[in-house]
Each structure stands twice: as C-alpha cells, then as structure tokens.
mmCIF file of C-alpha atoms in Angstrom:
data_model
loop_
_atom_site.group_PDB
_atom_site.id
_atom_site.type_symbol
_atom_site.label_atom_id
_atom_site.label_comp_id
_atom_site.label_asym_id
_atom_site.label_seq_id
_atom_site.Cartn_x
_atom_site.Cartn_y
_atom_site.Cartn_z
ATOM 1 C CA MET A 1 124.338 165.161 33.139
ATOM 2 C CA THR A 2 125.910 161.782 33.944
ATOM 3 C CA LYS A 3 125.583 159.144 31.262
ATOM 4 C CA THR A 4 124.075 155.666 31.549
ATOM 5 C CA ILE A 5 125.764 152.308 30.870
ATOM 6 C CA GLU A 6 123.598 149.956 28.833
ATOM 7 C CA LEU A 7 124.287 146.349 27.898
ATOM 8 C CA SER A 8 122.129 145.049 25.056
ATOM 9 C CA GLY A 9 122.176 141.409 23.955
ATOM 10 C CA VAL A 10 125.811 140.933 24.944
ATOM 11 C CA GLN A 11 127.217 137.537 24.031
ATOM 12 C CA GLN A 12 130.794 136.407 24.622
ATOM 13 C CA ARG A 13 132.249 133.297 23.031
ATOM 14 C CA PHE A 14 135.709 131.792 23.422
ATOM 15 C CA HIS A 15 137.389 129.206 21.243
ATOM 16 C CA ALA A 16 137.651 125.987 23.227
ATOM 17 C CA ARG A 17 139.120 122.736 21.989
ATOM 18 C CA GLY A 18 136.692 119.872 22.465
ATOM 19 C CA ALA A 19 133.675 122.114 23.021
ATOM 20 C CA VAL A 20 130.562 121.723 20.887
ATOM 21 C CA GLY A 21 131.092 123.758 17.718
ATOM 22 C CA GLY A 22 134.634 124.599 18.802
ATOM 23 C CA TYR A 23 133.690 127.426 21.158
ATOM 24 C CA LEU A 24 132.381 128.050 24.654
ATOM 25 C CA THR A 25 129.644 130.611 25.336
ATOM 26 C CA ALA A 26 130.573 132.453 28.533
ATOM 27 C CA VAL A 27 127.832 135.117 28.374
ATOM 28 C CA GLN A 28 124.514 134.865 26.566
ATOM 29 C CA ASP A 29 122.145 137.754 25.834
ATOM 30 C CA ALA A 30 123.125 139.903 28.835
ATOM 31 C CA THR A 31 120.882 142.956 28.875
ATOM 32 C CA PHE A 32 120.713 145.473 31.706
ATOM 33 C CA THR A 33 121.219 149.146 32.517
ATOM 34 C CA LEU A 34 123.370 150.849 35.136
ATOM 35 C CA ALA A 35 121.828 154.215 35.913
ATOM 36 C CA PRO A 36 123.752 156.919 37.772
ATOM 37 C CA GLU A 37 120.647 158.525 39.225
ATOM 38 C CA PRO A 38 119.630 157.599 41.801
ATOM 39 C CA PRO A 39 122.993 156.089 42.791
ATOM 40 C CA GLN A 40 122.575 152.410 43.573
ATOM 41 C CA VAL A 41 124.287 149.097 44.222
ATOM 42 C CA VAL A 42 123.544 146.411 41.637
ATOM 43 C CA SER A 43 124.941 142.986 42.514
ATOM 44 C CA LEU A 44 125.670 140.289 39.947
ATOM 45 C CA VAL A 45 125.816 136.932 41.718
ATOM 46 C CA GLY A 46 126.556 133.416 40.536
ATOM 47 C CA GLN A 47 128.908 130.501 41.014
ATOM 48 C CA SER A 48 132.463 130.420 39.684
ATOM 49 C CA GLY A 49 132.521 130.154 35.905
ATOM 50 C CA SER A 50 129.050 131.622 35.456
ATOM 51 C CA GLY A 51 130.239 134.567 33.331
ATOM 52 C CA LYS A 52 130.363 137.327 35.978
ATOM 53 C CA SER A 53 133.931 138.477 35.386
ATOM 54 C CA THR A 54 133.489 138.304 31.621
ATOM 55 C CA ILE A 55 130.646 140.820 31.925
ATOM 56 C CA ALA A 56 132.902 143.026 34.074
ATOM 57 C CA ARG A 57 135.575 143.000 31.356
ATOM 58 C CA ASN A 58 132.946 143.841 28.728
ATOM 59 C CA VAL A 59 131.691 146.802 30.766
ATOM 60 C CA LEU A 60 135.217 148.086 31.418
ATOM 61 C CA GLY A 61 136.072 147.874 27.729
ATOM 62 C CA LEU A 62 138.784 145.274 28.331
ATOM 63 C CA GLN A 63 137.090 142.722 26.094
ATOM 64 C CA LYS A 64 134.881 143.369 23.105
ATOM 65 C CA PRO A 65 131.733 141.208 23.064
ATOM 66 C CA THR A 66 131.325 138.641 20.291
ATOM 67 C CA SER A 67 127.931 140.231 19.638
ATOM 68 C CA GLY A 68 125.678 142.802 21.265
ATOM 69 C CA THR A 69 126.723 146.228 22.501
ATOM 70 C CA VAL A 70 127.901 148.052 25.614
ATOM 71 C CA ARG A 71 126.837 151.694 25.379
ATOM 72 C CA TYR A 72 127.820 154.739 27.412
ATOM 73 C CA GLY A 73 125.659 157.763 26.853
ATOM 74 C CA GLY A 74 124.051 155.944 23.932
ATOM 75 C CA LYS A 75 127.366 155.243 22.146
ATOM 76 C CA ASP A 76 129.143 151.920 21.708
ATOM 77 C CA ILE A 77 132.146 152.112 24.068
ATOM 78 C CA PHE A 78 134.343 150.418 21.451
ATOM 79 C CA LYS A 79 133.614 153.241 19.000
ATOM 80 C CA LEU A 80 134.200 156.225 21.292
ATOM 81 C CA THR A 81 136.486 159.051 20.239
ATOM 82 C CA ARG A 82 139.663 159.640 22.255
ATOM 83 C CA ALA A 83 138.020 162.388 24.299
ATOM 84 C CA GLU A 84 134.897 160.302 24.889
ATOM 85 C CA TYR A 85 136.993 157.316 25.928
ATOM 86 C CA ASP A 86 138.955 159.446 28.422
ATOM 87 C CA ASP A 87 135.630 160.542 29.917
ATOM 88 C CA TYR A 88 134.559 156.900 30.116
ATOM 89 C CA ARG A 89 137.772 155.869 31.860
ATOM 90 C CA ARG A 90 137.358 158.667 34.380
ATOM 91 C CA ASN A 91 133.741 157.801 35.155
ATOM 92 C CA VAL A 92 133.921 153.981 35.143
ATOM 93 C CA GLN A 93 136.517 152.718 37.605
ATOM 94 C CA PRO A 94 137.377 149.099 38.500
ATOM 95 C CA VAL A 95 138.257 147.295 41.706
ATOM 96 C CA PHE A 96 139.619 143.837 40.964
ATOM 97 C CA GLN A 97 139.673 140.640 42.989
ATOM 98 C CA ASP A 98 143.333 140.036 43.723
ATOM 99 C CA PRO A 99 144.960 142.662 45.974
ATOM 100 C CA TYR A 100 148.312 140.946 45.380
ATOM 101 C CA ALA A 101 148.302 141.346 41.595
ATOM 102 C CA ILE A 102 147.063 144.905 41.053
ATOM 103 C CA PHE A 103 150.342 146.606 42.004
ATOM 104 C CA ASN A 104 153.708 146.487 40.298
ATOM 105 C CA PRO A 105 156.040 145.155 43.050
ATOM 106 C CA PHE A 106 158.910 147.336 41.808
ATOM 107 C CA TYR A 107 157.107 150.604 42.602
ATOM 108 C CA ARG A 108 155.816 152.127 45.793
ATOM 109 C CA VAL A 109 152.029 152.161 46.167
ATOM 110 C CA ASP A 110 152.065 155.961 45.865
ATOM 111 C CA ARG A 111 152.570 155.531 42.131
ATOM 112 C CA VAL A 112 148.985 154.452 41.367
ATOM 113 C CA LEU A 113 147.683 157.529 43.175
ATOM 114 C CA TRP A 114 150.075 160.000 41.560
ATOM 115 C CA LYS A 115 149.381 158.517 38.111
ATOM 116 C CA ALA A 116 145.693 159.320 38.599
ATOM 117 C CA VAL A 117 146.508 162.861 39.744
ATOM 118 C CA LYS A 118 148.628 163.510 36.654
ATOM 119 C CA LYS A 119 146.493 161.639 34.092
ATOM 120 C CA PHE A 120 143.264 163.397 35.023
ATOM 121 C CA GLY A 121 144.696 166.755 36.128
ATOM 122 C CA LEU A 122 143.386 166.527 39.679
ATOM 123 C CA ALA A 123 145.867 169.025 41.148
ATOM 124 C CA SER A 124 147.814 172.057 39.950
ATOM 125 C CA SER A 125 150.842 171.533 42.208
ATOM 126 C CA ARG A 126 152.608 168.722 44.026
ATOM 127 C CA SER A 127 151.551 170.007 47.439
ATOM 128 C CA GLU A 128 147.922 170.146 46.299
ATOM 129 C CA GLY A 129 148.214 166.629 44.899
ATOM 130 C CA LEU A 130 149.717 165.301 48.121
ATOM 131 C CA ALA A 131 146.939 166.884 50.175
ATOM 132 C CA LEU A 132 144.347 165.250 47.896
ATOM 133 C CA ILE A 133 146.016 161.846 48.213
ATOM 134 C CA GLU A 134 146.169 162.109 51.997
ATOM 135 C CA ARG A 135 142.495 163.109 52.260
ATOM 136 C CA SER A 136 141.466 160.177 50.090
ATOM 137 C CA LEU A 137 143.520 157.699 52.116
ATOM 138 C CA GLU A 138 141.927 158.983 55.309
ATOM 139 C CA ALA A 139 138.474 158.647 53.698
ATOM 140 C CA VAL A 140 139.049 154.884 53.317
ATOM 141 C CA LYS A 141 140.350 154.518 56.885
ATOM 142 C CA LEU A 142 144.054 154.446 56.065
ATOM 143 C CA GLU A 143 146.746 156.509 57.795
ATOM 144 C CA PRO A 144 148.811 158.225 55.070
ATOM 145 C CA GLU A 145 152.053 158.006 57.048
ATOM 146 C CA ARG A 146 151.639 154.220 57.309
ATOM 147 C CA VAL A 147 150.947 153.763 53.583
ATOM 148 C CA LEU A 148 152.811 156.334 51.512
ATOM 149 C CA GLY A 149 156.358 155.380 50.619
ATOM 150 C CA ARG A 150 155.750 151.672 51.129
ATOM 151 C CA TYR A 151 156.021 148.856 48.615
ATOM 152 C CA PRO A 152 153.030 146.589 47.939
ATOM 153 C CA HIS A 153 154.492 143.645 49.885
ATOM 154 C CA GLN A 154 154.673 145.840 52.980
ATOM 155 C CA LEU A 155 150.893 146.282 53.056
ATOM 156 C CA SER A 156 148.171 143.745 53.820
ATOM 157 C CA GLY A 157 145.650 142.675 51.201
ATOM 158 C CA GLY A 158 142.962 144.806 52.838
ATOM 159 C CA GLN A 159 145.223 147.860 52.830
ATOM 160 C CA ARG A 160 146.023 147.378 49.155
ATOM 161 C CA GLN A 161 142.348 147.104 48.248
ATOM 162 C CA ARG A 162 141.636 150.287 50.180
ATOM 163 C CA VAL A 163 144.433 152.087 48.332
ATOM 164 C CA MET A 164 142.462 151.343 45.176
ATOM 165 C CA LEU A 165 139.343 152.697 46.879
ATOM 166 C CA ALA A 166 141.333 155.832 47.725
ATOM 167 C CA ARG A 167 142.096 156.203 44.015
ATOM 168 C CA ILE A 168 138.364 155.985 43.321
ATOM 169 C CA HIS A 169 137.691 158.553 46.044
ATOM 170 C CA MET A 170 140.095 160.946 44.297
ATOM 171 C CA LEU A 171 138.459 160.516 40.895
ATOM 172 C CA ARG A 172 134.816 160.513 42.084
ATOM 173 C CA PRO A 173 133.594 158.385 39.142
ATOM 174 C CA ALA A 174 129.925 157.840 38.400
ATOM 175 C CA PHE A 175 130.372 154.044 38.314
ATOM 176 C CA VAL A 176 132.449 151.492 40.232
ATOM 177 C CA ILE A 177 132.854 148.007 38.753
ATOM 178 C CA ALA A 178 133.873 145.787 41.671
ATOM 179 C CA ASP A 179 134.766 142.251 40.574
ATOM 180 C CA GLU A 180 134.900 139.919 43.613
ATOM 181 C CA PRO A 181 136.744 142.628 45.596
ATOM 182 C CA VAL A 182 136.335 141.049 49.054
ATOM 183 C CA SER A 183 136.793 137.355 48.278
ATOM 184 C CA MET A 184 140.409 137.396 49.540
ATOM 185 C CA LEU A 185 139.782 139.536 52.633
ATOM 186 C CA ASP A 186 138.982 138.421 56.160
ATOM 187 C CA ALA A 187 135.562 139.117 57.664
ATOM 188 C CA GLN A 188 136.458 142.303 59.557
ATOM 189 C CA VAL A 189 138.194 143.980 56.607
ATOM 190 C CA ARG A 190 135.452 142.739 54.284
ATOM 191 C CA ARG A 191 132.805 144.599 56.253
ATOM 192 C CA LEU A 192 134.919 147.776 56.316
ATOM 193 C CA PHE A 193 135.351 147.564 52.531
ATOM 194 C CA LEU A 194 131.604 147.134 51.970
ATOM 195 C CA ASP A 195 130.825 150.060 54.279
ATOM 196 C CA ILE A 196 133.150 152.270 52.229
ATOM 197 C CA LEU A 197 131.329 151.301 49.023
ATOM 198 C CA LEU A 198 128.020 152.228 50.684
ATOM 199 C CA ASP A 199 129.533 155.558 51.791
ATOM 200 C CA PHE A 200 130.585 156.196 48.187
ATOM 201 C CA GLN A 201 127.002 155.605 47.100
ATOM 202 C CA ARG A 202 125.430 157.857 49.744
ATOM 203 C CA GLU A 203 127.985 160.673 49.909
ATOM 204 C CA TYR A 204 129.362 160.877 46.370
ATOM 205 C CA GLY A 205 126.553 159.442 44.251
ATOM 206 C CA MET A 206 128.467 156.471 42.836
ATOM 207 C CA THR A 207 126.627 153.519 41.325
ATOM 208 C CA THR A 208 128.362 150.176 41.918
ATOM 209 C CA LEU A 209 128.157 146.957 39.933
ATOM 210 C CA PHE A 210 129.203 144.478 42.628
ATOM 211 C CA ILE A 211 130.179 141.064 41.274
ATOM 212 C CA THR A 212 130.317 138.167 43.713
ATOM 213 C CA HIS A 213 129.486 134.550 44.450
ATOM 214 C CA ASP A 214 128.707 135.350 48.093
ATOM 215 C CA LEU A 215 125.032 135.930 48.883
ATOM 216 C CA SER A 216 125.791 137.270 52.356
ATOM 217 C CA THR A 217 127.633 140.284 50.939
ATOM 218 C CA VAL A 218 124.764 140.863 48.503
ATOM 219 C CA TYR A 219 122.293 140.927 51.384
ATOM 220 C CA TYR A 220 124.516 143.313 53.367
ATOM 221 C CA LEU A 221 124.832 145.789 50.492
ATOM 222 C CA GLY A 222 121.128 145.736 49.598
ATOM 223 C CA GLY A 223 119.948 147.445 46.429
ATOM 224 C CA SER A 224 119.101 145.155 43.532
ATOM 225 C CA VAL A 225 120.538 141.852 42.372
ATOM 226 C CA MET A 226 120.891 139.859 39.166
ATOM 227 C CA VAL A 227 121.466 136.101 39.354
ATOM 228 C CA ILE A 228 123.557 134.610 36.551
ATOM 229 C CA ASN A 229 123.900 130.925 35.677
ATOM 230 C CA ARG A 230 126.015 129.606 32.801
ATOM 231 C CA GLY A 231 126.165 133.023 31.202
ATOM 232 C CA VAL A 232 122.431 133.704 31.390
ATOM 233 C CA ILE A 233 120.829 136.191 33.805
ATOM 234 C CA VAL A 234 118.012 134.038 35.176
ATOM 235 C CA GLU A 235 116.542 136.337 37.831
ATOM 236 C CA ARG A 236 116.671 139.971 38.880
ATOM 237 C CA GLY A 237 114.964 142.269 41.356
ATOM 238 C CA PRO A 238 115.304 143.943 44.771
ATOM 239 C CA VAL A 239 117.622 142.021 47.096
ATOM 240 C CA ASP A 240 114.948 141.402 49.740
ATOM 241 C CA THR A 241 112.524 140.003 47.182
ATOM 242 C CA VAL A 242 115.034 137.733 45.482
ATOM 243 C CA MET A 243 116.443 136.484 48.803
ATOM 244 C CA HIS A 244 113.110 135.756 50.486
ATOM 245 C CA GLU A 245 110.939 134.898 47.477
ATOM 246 C CA PRO A 246 113.251 133.469 44.789
ATOM 247 C CA SER A 247 111.409 132.512 41.622
ATOM 248 C CA HIS A 248 114.121 130.618 39.730
ATOM 249 C CA PRO A 249 115.301 127.124 40.788
ATOM 250 C CA TYR A 250 118.958 128.157 40.492
ATOM 251 C CA THR A 251 118.457 131.049 42.919
ATOM 252 C CA ARG A 252 116.794 128.684 45.384
ATOM 253 C CA LEU A 253 119.727 126.317 44.925
ATOM 254 C CA LEU A 254 122.204 129.090 45.792
ATOM 255 C CA LEU A 255 120.234 129.988 48.908
ATOM 256 C CA ASP A 256 119.990 126.356 49.979
ATOM 257 C CA SER A 257 123.771 126.017 49.669
ATOM 258 C CA ILE A 258 124.442 128.518 52.480
ATOM 259 C CA PRO A 259 125.813 126.457 55.406
ATOM 260 C CA GLN A 260 124.220 126.752 58.846
ATOM 261 C CA PRO A 261 126.399 127.492 61.896
ATOM 262 C CA ASP A 262 124.479 124.831 63.825
ATOM 263 C CA PRO A 263 125.956 121.368 64.478
ATOM 264 C CA ASP A 264 122.450 119.929 64.830
ATOM 265 C CA LEU A 265 121.616 120.873 61.236
ATOM 266 C CA ARG A 266 123.740 118.492 59.207
ATOM 267 C CA TRP A 267 123.499 117.928 55.481
ATOM 268 C CA THR A 268 122.710 114.292 54.811
ATOM 269 C CA GLY A 269 121.729 114.532 51.160
ATOM 270 C CA ARG A 270 123.477 115.604 47.976
ATOM 271 C CA ILE A 271 122.533 118.204 45.401
ATOM 272 C CA GLU A 272 122.699 117.069 41.821
ATOM 273 C CA VAL A 273 122.870 119.956 39.354
ATOM 274 C CA ASP A 274 121.489 119.655 35.850
ATOM 275 C CA GLU A 275 124.310 120.557 33.461
ATOM 276 C CA LEU A 276 122.015 122.602 31.227
ATOM 277 C CA SER A 277 119.560 124.277 33.545
ATOM 278 C CA GLY A 278 121.544 124.483 36.762
ATOM 279 C CA THR A 279 118.540 123.238 38.761
ATOM 280 C CA ALA A 280 118.534 120.691 41.558
ATOM 281 C CA GLU A 281 117.614 117.333 40.085
ATOM 282 C CA ALA A 282 117.942 114.909 42.968
ATOM 283 C CA GLY A 283 118.277 115.283 46.688
ATOM 284 C CA THR A 284 118.398 118.432 48.778
ATOM 285 C CA PRO A 285 120.244 119.291 51.972
ATOM 286 C CA LYS A 286 118.496 118.546 55.208
ATOM 287 C CA ALA A 287 119.561 121.929 56.570
ATOM 288 C CA THR A 288 117.749 124.924 55.130
ATOM 289 C CA ALA A 289 119.044 128.416 54.394
ATOM 290 C CA PRO A 290 118.670 131.099 57.093
ATOM 291 C CA GLU A 291 115.857 133.586 56.777
ATOM 292 C CA THR A 292 118.470 136.314 56.469
ATOM 293 C CA PRO A 293 122.011 135.413 55.333
ATOM 294 C CA ILE A 294 124.705 136.148 57.882
ATOM 295 C CA ILE A 295 127.758 138.196 56.996
#
C-alpha cells in the first residue's frame, strides 16, 4: 500500500537583517495532504516569493521546517530510518525549474540515468539497464541515439527536462514534486512536458504536486489547486471552481492579471496590492480575464 504525504502546520522562517523580529516568514501554517490513490495533479500557484519553492524543499526533505511536520506514512520524514528514507527517496521524485543547472557539465547526461539504475537496483545486467534507459527515453518522446553519450550543453532545455522525466519513468515513484518545471521552456515543449505528466498520472498512477505561477498551465493540467500568498494558502479546491468562481481577493487578482491577446482591450488602470493581505486596494485593469485561460 502506497503511503500518503501529509503537511501539518508547516512554518518556515529565515533570518533576515532588517526584517521585523530579525526573521522572515516564508511559509505559515501550510497544511495539506498528497494522496496516492486516486492519482491526481495538485497545483500550488502564487506569485514569485510567495513560498511555493520553500514548500517543495520541505516536502523533498531538503529543508527542515522551523515548526510543523512533513509526514510520510504517518512518520516525520526527518526522523525516518535509513531504509525508510531510501523508500521515501524512491517514491518522491523532484523535477526542478532550471534545466541548465540540474546536470554536472563534466559528465554525459547518461550518468543521471545510470546512477538511478545502480542506486535502486533497477536492472541485473548492463544490457538490461540500457534497455530500460532506452524505453524510458522513448516514453518521454526522446530518441535514445540522439541523447545518450551527449553532454548537457549539447541538449536543449526541453530535452534536459525530459531526461529527468525519463529518470522518473524508470523509477515509477508514487509522487512527483515539480517546481516550476516549464517556466524556462517554450510553448510547444511546455505542452509536451505537461502531457507527459498527465500520462504519468493516468498510466502509472503518479500523483504530482505542480508548483507554478502560471494559471494557464494549472488550467491545462486540471485536478485541484491551492493558491498561496505570502506563505499562506488562501484558497483551495477543484481547478474549474477556483478559476471560474474564486472566493479570495488574491485569487481574483491573479486571474485579473492575465493579459488579453486583444489590442482593443488595453489596461488603463493600475493595481495596488496591499502589502499584508495581497488584495487589490485601488484601481483595476480595464481588460478582464478570459473565461478560460489560454495555454
């Protein structure tokens, strides 16, 4: 039985010179559950600096919360035994934002795939491992002969991101933590990447926590969404409901900020954002958000 990831009252503070009290609160009382069954896409959306990536690091075990807990199978992930932690690493896999920084430039891209094969015992022989790698590359729409043996600088950003998806395909984790994975990709590759994530959900039962500032990608993926503002999750629910019937002023502000591809709809006003609440205080754009965001 696959285990559940639970965040309970997670708070993350950082020391910051000049801040009130000498620290900055990046995440405040984050509480939610990622369930493996049924597999789903849960999006976490908010502007830059809202605390999204901090939550991703908490979930991945890269940063221990100041307070609150992240549990896997009911156990605090920072108190897991070695065997339990290995299981967690196998079942909770990341995809990071920058496709230019995730590879060591001195090694061929094959290395990240072979490391996974060896670390998690995915094959009993080199030929079996190579066959697995090639199948996984093909599953993410990459031609093995055009990828294997190359250095990172010889691949595009989209190809490098899909190599990381191939690694996930090999491991078949229960959870994917995708932190702004398409923000540096062009529109065509972005859609291909999102389609692969949806295939992972449907075909392999993976649940994805998709972190982004882009509402159009949230709408495309569907599932459920959580809206975060200044470290606080202010709204959550099915994507259609939140997009069409937002209840929080900050969510409405995000929707109103989507530009219209219509030269006749020009913004003539300005949005003033309250520093504490994140709500629109004065003035709103003349152009309104589309009924359905466009990807």
